[in-house]
PDB file of C-alpha atoms in Angstrom:
ATOM      1  CA  MET T   1     -39.428  40.813   8.337  1.00 56.00           C
ATOM      2  CA  SER T   2     -37.781  42.934  11.030  1.00 61.00           C
ATOM      3  CA  GLU T   3     -34.460  44.673  10.413  1.00 59.00           C
ATOM      4  CA  LYS T   4     -32.766  42.402  12.979  1.00 58.00           C
ATOM      5  CA  ALA T   5     -34.077  39.241  11.344  1.00 56.00           C
ATOM      6  CA  GLU T   6     -33.035  40.515   7.921  1.00 58.00           C
ATOM      7  CA  LYS T   7     -29.484  41.178   9.179  1.00 57.00           C
ATOM      8  CA  GLN T   8     -29.297  37.681  10.663  1.00 59.00           C
ATOM      9  CA  GLN T   9     -30.484  36.213   7.379  1.00 59.00           C
ATOM     10  CA  ASN T  10     -27.844  38.209   5.475  1.00 61.00           C
ATOM     11  CA  VAL T  11     -25.108  37.019   7.851  1.00 56.00           C
ATOM     12  CA  LEU T  12     -26.209  33.396   7.392  1.00 63.00           C
ATOM     13  CA  TRP T  13     -26.257  33.829   3.632  1.00 59.00           C
ATOM     14  CA  GLU T  14     -22.769  35.387   3.611  1.00 60.00           C
ATOM     15  CA  ASN T  15     -21.434  32.562   5.794  1.00 58.00           C
ATOM     16  CA  PHE T  16     -23.011  30.005   3.487  1.00 55.00           C
ATOM     17  CA  LYS T  17     -21.385  31.617   0.437  1.00 55.00           C
ATOM     18  CA  VAL T  18     -17.977  31.627   2.154  1.00 57.00           C
ATOM     19  CA  ILE T  19     -18.323  27.929   3.001  1.00 59.00           C
ATOM     20  CA  VAL T  20     -19.373  27.052  -0.564  1.00 55.00           C
ATOM     21  CA  GLN T  21     -16.496  29.077  -2.026  1.00 55.00           C
ATOM     22  CA  ALA T  22     -14.036  27.369   0.308  1.00 51.00           C
ATOM     23  CA  LEU T  23     -15.355  23.935  -0.677  1.00 54.00           C
ATOM     24  CA  VAL T  24     -15.158  24.778  -4.388  1.00 50.00           C
ATOM     25  CA  LEU T  25     -11.601  26.087  -3.971  1.00 48.00           C
ATOM     26  CA  ALA T  26     -10.598  22.972  -2.025  1.00 48.00           C
ATOM     27  CA  MET T  27     -12.127  20.764  -4.734  1.00 55.00           C
ATOM     28  CA  ILE T  28     -10.250  22.638  -7.477  1.00 54.00           C
ATOM     29  CA  ILE T  29      -6.947  22.349  -5.595  1.00 49.00           C
ATOM     30  CA  ARG T  30      -7.538  18.655  -4.917  1.00 54.00           C
ATOM     31  CA  THR T  31      -8.544  17.938  -8.521  1.00 56.00           C
ATOM     32  CA  VAL T  32      -6.024  20.083 -10.388  1.00 56.00           C
ATOM     33  CA  LEU T  33      -3.041  20.769  -8.133  1.00 61.00           C
ATOM     34  CA  PHE T  34      -2.316  18.690  -5.042  1.00 69.00           C
ATOM     35  CA  GLN T  35      -4.047  15.793  -3.327  1.00 85.00           C
ATOM     36  CA  PRO T  36      -3.216  14.338   0.095  1.00 88.00           C
ATOM     37  CA  PHE T  37      -2.570  10.609   0.439  1.00 92.00           C
ATOM     38  CA  THR T  38      -1.758   8.353   3.382  1.00 92.00           C
ATOM     39  CA  ILE T  39       0.808   5.564   3.148  1.00 94.00           C
ATOM     40  CA  PRO T  40      -1.065   2.385   4.217  1.00 89.00           C
ATOM     41  CA  SER T  41       1.597  -0.315   3.805  1.00 91.00           C
ATOM     42  CA  GLY T  42       5.316  -0.933   4.047  1.00 92.00           C
ATOM     43  CA  SER T  43       5.910  -1.573   0.328  1.00 94.00           C
ATOM     44  CA  MET T  44       7.837   1.684  -0.146  1.00 96.00           C
ATOM     45  CA  MET T  45      10.039   1.437   2.948  1.00 95.00           C
ATOM     46  CA  PRO T  46      12.486   2.995   3.663  1.00 95.00           C
ATOM     47  CA  THR T  47      11.530   5.900   1.359  1.00 97.00           C
ATOM     48  CA  LEU T  48       7.951   6.116   2.633  1.00 97.00           C
ATOM     49  CA  LEU T  49       6.755   4.726   5.954  1.00 96.00           C
ATOM     50  CA  VAL T  50       3.351   3.616   7.189  1.00 95.00           C
ATOM     51  CA  GLY T  51       1.862   6.719   8.798  1.00 95.00           C
ATOM     52  CA  ASP T  52       3.395   9.190   6.331  1.00 96.00           C
ATOM     53  CA  TYR T  53       0.949  11.725   4.910  1.00 95.00           C
ATOM     54  CA  ILE T  54       2.028  13.079   1.544  1.00 95.00           C
ATOM     55  CA  PHE T  55       0.996  15.606  -1.058  1.00 92.00           C
ATOM     56  CA  VAL T  56       0.808  14.313  -4.632  1.00 93.00           C
ATOM     57  CA  ASN T  57       1.490  16.692  -7.494  1.00 90.00           C
ATOM     58  CA  LYS T  58      -1.428  16.055  -9.853  1.00 86.00           C
ATOM     59  CA  PHE T  59      -0.339  18.374 -12.670  1.00 82.00           C
ATOM     60  CA  ALA T  60       3.052  16.659 -13.031  1.00 85.00           C
ATOM     61  CA  TYR T  61       1.776  14.222 -15.675  1.00 90.00           C
ATOM     62  CA  GLY T  62      -1.402  15.933 -16.860  1.00 82.00           C
ATOM     63  CA  TYR T  63      -4.892  14.631 -16.188  1.00 80.00           C
ATOM     64  CA  SER T  64      -6.990  11.569 -16.894  1.00 82.00           C
ATOM     65  CA  LYS T  65     -10.472  10.566 -15.791  1.00 82.00           C
ATOM     66  CA  TYR T  66      -8.864   9.238 -12.605  1.00 80.00           C
ATOM     67  CA  SER T  67      -7.781  12.772 -11.720  1.00 75.00           C
ATOM     68  CA  LEU T  68     -11.423  13.730 -11.200  1.00 71.00           C
ATOM     69  CA  PRO T  69     -13.567  12.911  -8.156  1.00 68.00           C
ATOM     70  CA  PHE T  70     -15.478   9.647  -8.682  1.00 62.00           C
ATOM     71  CA  SER T  71     -13.528   9.085 -11.947  1.00 68.00           C
ATOM     72  CA  PRO T  72     -16.340   9.939 -14.389  1.00 65.00           C
ATOM     73  CA  ASP T  73     -15.847   8.407 -17.830  1.00 70.00           C
ATOM     74  CA  LEU T  74     -15.774  11.779 -19.599  1.00 66.00           C
ATOM     75  CA  PHE T  75     -12.697  11.171 -21.740  1.00 65.00           C
ATOM     76  CA  SER T  76      -9.968   8.626 -22.329  1.00 72.00           C
ATOM     77  CA  GLY T  77      -6.214   8.983 -22.175  1.00 71.00           C
ATOM     78  CA  ARG T  78      -4.526  12.064 -20.702  1.00 77.00           C
ATOM     79  CA  ILE T  79      -4.786  15.791 -21.378  1.00 75.00           C
ATOM     80  CA  PHE T  80      -1.827  18.154 -20.874  1.00 69.00           C
ATOM     81  CA  GLY T  81       0.114  14.923 -20.428  1.00 72.00           C
ATOM     82  CA  SER T  82       3.833  14.597 -19.795  1.00 82.00           C
ATOM     83  CA  GLU T  83       5.953  11.509 -19.241  1.00 90.00           C
ATOM     84  CA  PRO T  84       7.068  10.404 -15.783  1.00 95.00           C
ATOM     85  CA  LYS T  85      10.805  10.054 -15.316  1.00 95.00           C
ATOM     86  CA  ARG T  86      12.459   6.833 -14.357  1.00 96.00           C
ATOM     87  CA  GLY T  87      12.797   6.869 -10.566  1.00 96.00           C
ATOM     88  CA  ASP T  88       9.712   9.010  -9.869  1.00 97.00           C
ATOM     89  CA  VAL T  89       7.536   7.880  -6.965  1.00 97.00           C
ATOM     90  CA  VAL T  90       4.025   7.758  -8.387  1.00 96.00           C
ATOM     91  CA  VAL T  91       0.473   7.274  -7.137  1.00 96.00           C
ATOM     92  CA  PHE T  92      -1.656   5.373  -9.639  1.00 95.00           C
ATOM     93  CA  ARG T  93      -4.836   3.344  -9.916  1.00 94.00           C
ATOM     94  CA  PHE T  94      -4.364  -0.404  -9.529  1.00 96.00           C
ATOM     95  CA  PRO T  95      -4.980  -1.786 -13.067  1.00 95.00           C
ATOM     96  CA  PRO T  96      -7.012  -4.873 -12.010  1.00 95.00           C
ATOM     97  CA  ASN T  97      -9.227  -2.669  -9.784  1.00 95.00           C
ATOM     98  CA  PRO T  98      -9.063   1.080 -10.587  1.00 93.00           C
ATOM     99  CA  ASP T  99     -10.956   1.947  -7.401  1.00 92.00           C
ATOM    100  CA  VAL T 100      -7.749   1.256  -5.433  1.00 94.00           C
ATOM    101  CA  ASP T 101      -4.769   3.620  -5.215  1.00 94.00           C
ATOM    102  CA  TYR T 102      -1.198   2.274  -5.235  1.00 96.00           C
ATOM    103  CA  ILE T 103       2.136   4.021  -4.788  1.00 97.00           C
ATOM    104  CA  LYS T 104       5.387   2.691  -6.276  1.00 98.00           C
ATOM    105  CA  ARG T 105       8.534   3.835  -8.052  1.00 98.00           C
ATOM    106  CA  VAL T 106       8.737   4.037 -11.855  1.00 98.00           C
ATOM    107  CA  ILE T 107      11.447   1.594 -12.926  1.00 98.00           C
ATOM    108  CA  GLY T 108      10.530   0.744 -16.521  1.00 97.00           C
ATOM    109  CA  LEU T 109       9.508   3.138 -19.294  1.00 97.00           C
ATOM    110  CA  PRO T 110       7.721   2.092 -22.508  1.00 97.00           C
ATOM    111  CA  GLY T 111       9.945  -0.260 -24.509  1.00 97.00           C
ATOM    112  CA  ASP T 112      12.282  -1.069 -21.611  1.00 98.00           C
ATOM    113  CA  ARG T 113      13.329  -4.601 -20.701  1.00 98.00           C
ATOM    114  CA  ILE T 114      13.176  -5.169 -16.931  1.00 98.00           C
ATOM    115  CA  GLN T 115      14.418  -8.187 -15.003  1.00 98.00           C
ATOM    116  CA  VAL T 116      15.640  -9.103 -11.524  1.00 97.00           C
ATOM    117  CA  LYS T 117      18.414 -11.694 -11.358  1.00 95.00           C
ATOM    118  CA  ASN T 118      19.994 -12.873  -8.132  1.00 93.00           C
ATOM    119  CA  ASP T 119      18.641  -9.867  -6.255  1.00 92.00           C
ATOM    120  CA  ILE T 120      19.993  -7.363  -8.817  1.00 95.00           C
ATOM    121  CA  LEU T 121      17.776  -5.141 -10.954  1.00 97.00           C
ATOM    122  CA  TYR T 122      18.554  -5.099 -14.688  1.00 98.00           C
ATOM    123  CA  ILE T 123      17.300  -2.430 -17.087  1.00 97.00           C
ATOM    124  CA  ASN T 124      17.777  -3.158 -20.778  1.00 97.00           C
ATOM    125  CA  GLY T 125      20.338  -5.812 -19.972  1.00 96.00           C
ATOM    126  CA  GLN T 126      22.447  -3.580 -17.725  1.00 96.00           C
ATOM    127  CA  ALA T 127      22.740  -4.184 -13.972  1.00 97.00           C
ATOM    128  CA  VAL T 128      21.666  -1.212 -11.849  1.00 97.00           C
ATOM    129  CA  PRO T 129      24.580  -0.410  -9.524  1.00 95.00           C
ATOM    130  CA  ARG T 130      23.811  -0.784  -5.840  1.00 94.00           C
ATOM    131  CA  GLN T 131      25.831  -0.262  -2.686  1.00 95.00           C
ATOM    132  CA  PRO T 132      25.255  -1.259   0.963  1.00 94.00           C
ATOM    133  CA  HIS T 133      23.871   1.705   2.876  1.00 94.00           C
ATOM    134  CA  GLY T 134      23.483   0.624   6.482  1.00 94.00           C
ATOM    135  CA  THR T 135      20.435  -0.984   8.063  1.00 94.00           C
ATOM    136  CA  PHE T 136      16.805  -0.084   8.722  1.00 94.00           C
ATOM    137  CA  ALA T 137      14.482  -0.654  11.695  1.00 91.00           C
ATOM    138  CA  SER T 138      10.700  -0.594  11.267  1.00 88.00           C
ATOM    139  CA  ASP T 139       8.217   0.672  13.879  1.00 88.00           C
ATOM    140  CA  TYR T 140       5.269  -0.809  11.948  1.00 86.00           C
ATOM    141  CA  SER T 141       3.740  -3.740  13.852  1.00 83.00           C
ATOM    142  CA  GLN T 142       2.855  -5.769  10.749  1.00 80.00           C
ATOM    143  CA  GLU T 143       6.364  -5.547   9.396  1.00 77.00           C
ATOM    144  CA  PRO T 144       8.670  -5.667  12.412  1.00 69.00           C
ATOM    145  CA  GLY T 145      12.372  -5.933  11.978  1.00 76.00           C
ATOM    146  CA  ASP T 146      15.688  -4.460  12.995  1.00 81.00           C
ATOM    147  CA  ASP T 147      18.970  -4.441  11.138  1.00 87.00           C
ATOM    148  CA  ILE T 148      17.289  -4.904   7.739  1.00 91.00           C
ATOM    149  CA  PRO T 149      19.950  -4.465   5.028  1.00 93.00           C
ATOM    150  CA  VAL T 150      19.610  -1.254   3.005  1.00 95.00           C
ATOM    151  CA  TYR T 151      21.056  -0.844  -0.490  1.00 96.00           C
ATOM    152  CA  SER T 152      21.294   2.357  -2.499  1.00 97.00           C
ATOM    153  CA  GLU T 153      20.539   2.030  -6.208  1.00 97.00           C
ATOM    154  CA  ARG T 154      21.693   4.494  -8.867  1.00 96.00           C
ATOM    155  CA  LEU T 155      19.625   4.555 -12.049  1.00 95.00           C
ATOM    156  CA  PRO T 156      21.779   4.519 -15.193  1.00 87.00           C
ATOM    157  CA  ASP T 157      20.168   7.281 -17.257  1.00 84.00           C
ATOM    158  CA  THR T 158      18.920   9.789 -14.684  1.00 85.00           C
ATOM    159  CA  GLY T 159      21.571   9.176 -12.003  1.00 89.00           C
ATOM    160  CA  LYS T 160      18.783   9.181  -9.414  1.00 93.00           C
ATOM    161  CA  VAL T 161      19.776   7.502  -6.140  1.00 96.00           C
ATOM    162  CA  TYR T 162      17.348   5.955  -3.663  1.00 97.00           C
ATOM    163  CA  ASP T 163      17.406   3.314  -0.925  1.00 97.00           C
ATOM    164  CA  THR T 164      15.854  -0.149  -1.094  1.00 97.00           C
ATOM    165  CA  LEU T 165      15.363  -2.893   1.495  1.00 95.00           C
ATOM    166  CA  ASP T 166      16.537  -6.465   1.043  1.00 91.00           C
ATOM    167  CA  LEU T 167      14.763  -8.651   3.601  1.00 87.00           C
ATOM    168  CA  SER T 168      15.828 -11.925   1.992  1.00 85.00           C
ATOM    169  CA  PRO T 169      18.204 -12.945  -0.825  1.00 80.00           C
ATOM    170  CA  ASN T 170      15.815 -15.683  -1.949  1.00 83.00           C
ATOM    171  CA  SER T 171      12.368 -14.127  -2.142  1.00 88.00           C
ATOM    172  CA  ARG T 172       9.956 -14.757  -5.027  1.00 88.00           C
ATOM    173  CA  GLY T 173      10.840 -11.424  -6.617  1.00 92.00           C
ATOM    174  CA  ASP T 174      14.620 -11.879  -6.592  1.00 93.00           C
ATOM    175  CA  ASN T 175      14.675 -13.858  -9.843  1.00 95.00           C
ATOM    176  CA  THR T 176      12.099 -12.990 -12.472  1.00 95.00           C
ATOM    177  CA  GLN T 177      11.421 -13.344 -16.147  1.00 96.00           C
ATOM    178  CA  GLU T 178      12.342 -10.476 -18.448  1.00 97.00           C
ATOM    179  CA  TYR T 179       9.475  -8.015 -18.806  1.00 98.00           C
ATOM    180  CA  VAL T 180       9.133  -5.869 -21.934  1.00 98.00           C
ATOM    181  CA  VAL T 181       7.121  -2.752 -21.129  1.00 98.00           C
ATOM    182  CA  PRO T 182       4.405  -2.128 -23.750  1.00 98.00           C
ATOM    183  CA  PRO T 183       3.896   1.296 -25.372  1.00 97.00           C
ATOM    184  CA  GLY T 184       1.918   3.656 -23.157  1.00 94.00           C
ATOM    185  CA  ASN T 185       2.659   1.643 -20.007  1.00 97.00           C
ATOM    186  CA  TYR T 186       5.085   1.696 -17.075  1.00 98.00           C
ATOM    187  CA  PHE T 187       6.767  -0.862 -14.850  1.00 98.00           C
ATOM    188  CA  MET T 188       6.495  -0.115 -11.132  1.00 98.00           C
ATOM    189  CA  MET T 189       8.439  -1.530  -8.183  1.00 98.00           C
ATOM    190  CA  GLY T 190       8.321  -0.893  -4.446  1.00 97.00           C
ATOM    191  CA  ASP T 191      11.513   0.055  -2.625  1.00 97.00           C
ATOM    192  CA  ASN T 192      10.799  -2.717  -0.104  1.00 95.00           C
ATOM    193  CA  ARG T 193      11.721  -5.212  -2.790  1.00 94.00           C
ATOM    194  CA  ASP T 194      10.829  -8.415  -0.924  1.00 93.00           C
ATOM    195  CA  ASN T 195       7.468  -7.157   0.343  1.00 91.00           C
ATOM    196  CA  SER T 196       5.863  -5.240  -2.495  1.00 93.00           C
ATOM    197  CA  ASP T 197       2.990  -6.229  -4.751  1.00 94.00           C
ATOM    198  CA  ASP T 198       4.129  -4.463  -7.906  1.00 96.00           C
ATOM    199  CA  SER T 199       4.612  -4.951 -11.658  1.00 97.00           C
ATOM    200  CA  ARG T 200       6.514  -8.181 -11.035  1.00 96.00           C
ATOM    201  CA  PHE T 201       3.298  -9.658  -9.666  1.00 95.00           C
ATOM    202  CA  ASP T 202      -0.419  -8.765  -9.618  1.00 94.00           C
ATOM    203  CA  VAL T 203      -0.049  -5.095 -10.553  1.00 97.00           C
ATOM    204  CA  GLY T 204       1.343  -5.819 -14.016  1.00 97.00           C
ATOM    205  CA  TYR T 205       2.048  -2.989 -16.410  1.00 98.00           C
ATOM    206  CA  VAL T 206       0.463   0.348 -15.481  1.00 98.00           C
ATOM    207  CA  PRO T 207      -1.224   2.298 -18.308  1.00 96.00           C
ATOM    208  CA  ALA T 208      -0.427   6.011 -18.528  1.00 94.00           C
ATOM    209  CA  GLU T 209      -4.126   6.735 -18.012  1.00 93.00           C
ATOM    210  CA  ASN T 210      -3.928   5.239 -14.508  1.00 94.00           C
ATOM    211  CA  LEU T 211      -1.317   7.705 -13.236  1.00 94.00           C
ATOM    212  CA  ILE T 212      -2.613  10.124 -10.589  1.00 92.00           C
ATOM    213  CA  GLY T 213       0.504  12.138  -9.862  1.00 92.00           C
ATOM    214  CA  ARG T 214       4.012  12.318  -8.446  1.00 94.00           C
ATOM    215  CA  ALA T 215       4.604  12.082  -4.707  1.00 95.00           C
ATOM    216  CA  SER T 216       6.169  15.416  -3.768  1.00 93.00           C
ATOM    217  CA  VAL T 217       6.458  16.016  -0.022  1.00 95.00           C
ATOM    218  CA  ILE T 218       5.694  14.426   3.355  1.00 95.00           C
ATOM    219  CA  PHE T 219       3.657  16.977   5.310  1.00 93.00           C
ATOM    220  CA  PHE T 220       2.858  14.850   8.385  1.00 93.00           C
ATOM    221  CA  SER T 221       4.057  11.545   9.821  1.00 95.00           C
ATOM    222  CA  LEU T 222       2.998   9.371  12.769  1.00 95.00           C
ATOM    223  CA  GLY T 223       4.871   6.251  13.819  1.00 93.00           C
ATOM    224  CA  HIS T 224       4.045   3.146  15.851  1.00 92.00           C
ATOM    225  CA  ASP T 225       0.695   2.498  14.115  1.00 92.00           C
ATOM    226  CA  THR T 226      -0.728   5.740  15.516  1.00 93.00           C
ATOM    227  CA  SER T 227      -4.094   6.760  14.095  1.00 91.00           C
ATOM    228  CA  PHE T 228      -4.551  10.362  12.983  1.00 90.00           C
ATOM    229  CA  ARG T 229      -7.490  10.534  15.400  1.00 91.00           C
ATOM    230  CA  GLU T 230      -5.300   9.664  18.398  1.00 94.00           C
ATOM    231  CA  ILE T 231      -4.250  13.268  18.980  1.00 93.00           C
ATOM    232  CA  TRP T 232      -3.034  12.534  22.507  1.00 95.00           C
ATOM    233  CA  LYS T 233      -0.335  10.266  21.013  1.00 94.00           C
ATOM    234  CA  TRP T 234       0.977  12.823  18.544  1.00 93.00           C
ATOM    235  CA  PRO T 235       3.692  14.366  20.768  1.00 93.00           C
ATOM    236  CA  THR T 236       5.393  11.022  21.457  1.00 94.00           C
ATOM    237  CA  ASN T 237       4.787   9.311  18.088  1.00 94.00           C
ATOM    238  CA  MET T 238       5.300  12.198  15.694  1.00 95.00           C
ATOM    239  CA  ARG T 239       8.218  11.648  13.320  1.00 95.00           C
ATOM    240  CA  TRP T 240       9.447  15.219  13.533  1.00 95.00           C
ATOM    241  CA  ASP T 241      12.407  14.610  11.243  1.00 94.00           C
ATOM    242  CA  ARG T 242      10.106  13.619   8.364  1.00 96.00           C
ATOM    243  CA  LEU T 243       7.883  16.706   8.353  1.00 94.00           C
ATOM    244  CA  PHE T 244       8.085  18.589   5.028  1.00 93.00           C
ATOM    245  CA  LYS T 245      10.620  16.107   3.690  1.00 95.00           C
ATOM    246  CA  VAL T 246      10.805  15.976  -0.105  1.00 95.00           C
ATOM    247  CA  VAL T 247      10.075  12.530  -1.556  1.00 96.00           C
ATOM    248  CA  GLU T 248      13.108  11.369  -3.521  1.00 92.00           C
TER     249      GLU T 248
END
């Protein structure tokens, strides 16, 4: 082999090693630290909008098999686990089909009693205070609407405040049975209360093992149903005011 060919081979080998190292580092970051997610539906409006791209903190609650790529059945439960706080916005695996990711807000902790009566959320028999907080307009084509009433809720124990939407005072989720959250499970609700498939319905209680992580920050956001691939639309449809916004 000539000296020139040997140098070319060495350069190719060094480039290959750099690529492999970068892929391994990216995999470690994605598995252990932060993972990007896209918001696909309007169930968390107005907190999260369709077209938001977020980072999820995966070490916030420790790790389960769902923290790993392809979810290998290597162990059960969680390791280095910690409890989510009431009010956290959480990505988790949909209990009836763990191949699907969901994102909702933690409303009920293990042992809590959760109920909605006449549009008001009750936790352990106490009404969660809420106040009118203006209106909301959606730019998402499948959930159009202007002047949608917004209400701020304040959780009783943490004092956390967040906004919810109230599309209708008589939706199927505005009056529910009382739910008692089993040990090791959580009760999730979307902030878009009248258009969220959550623990009131098909989602049911969410086992701790299904938690992926806590939504932490919006790093990118495109409105008006703009695809990430439609780069030419970015300047006009970018939601500049949402970039690097902390998820509350």
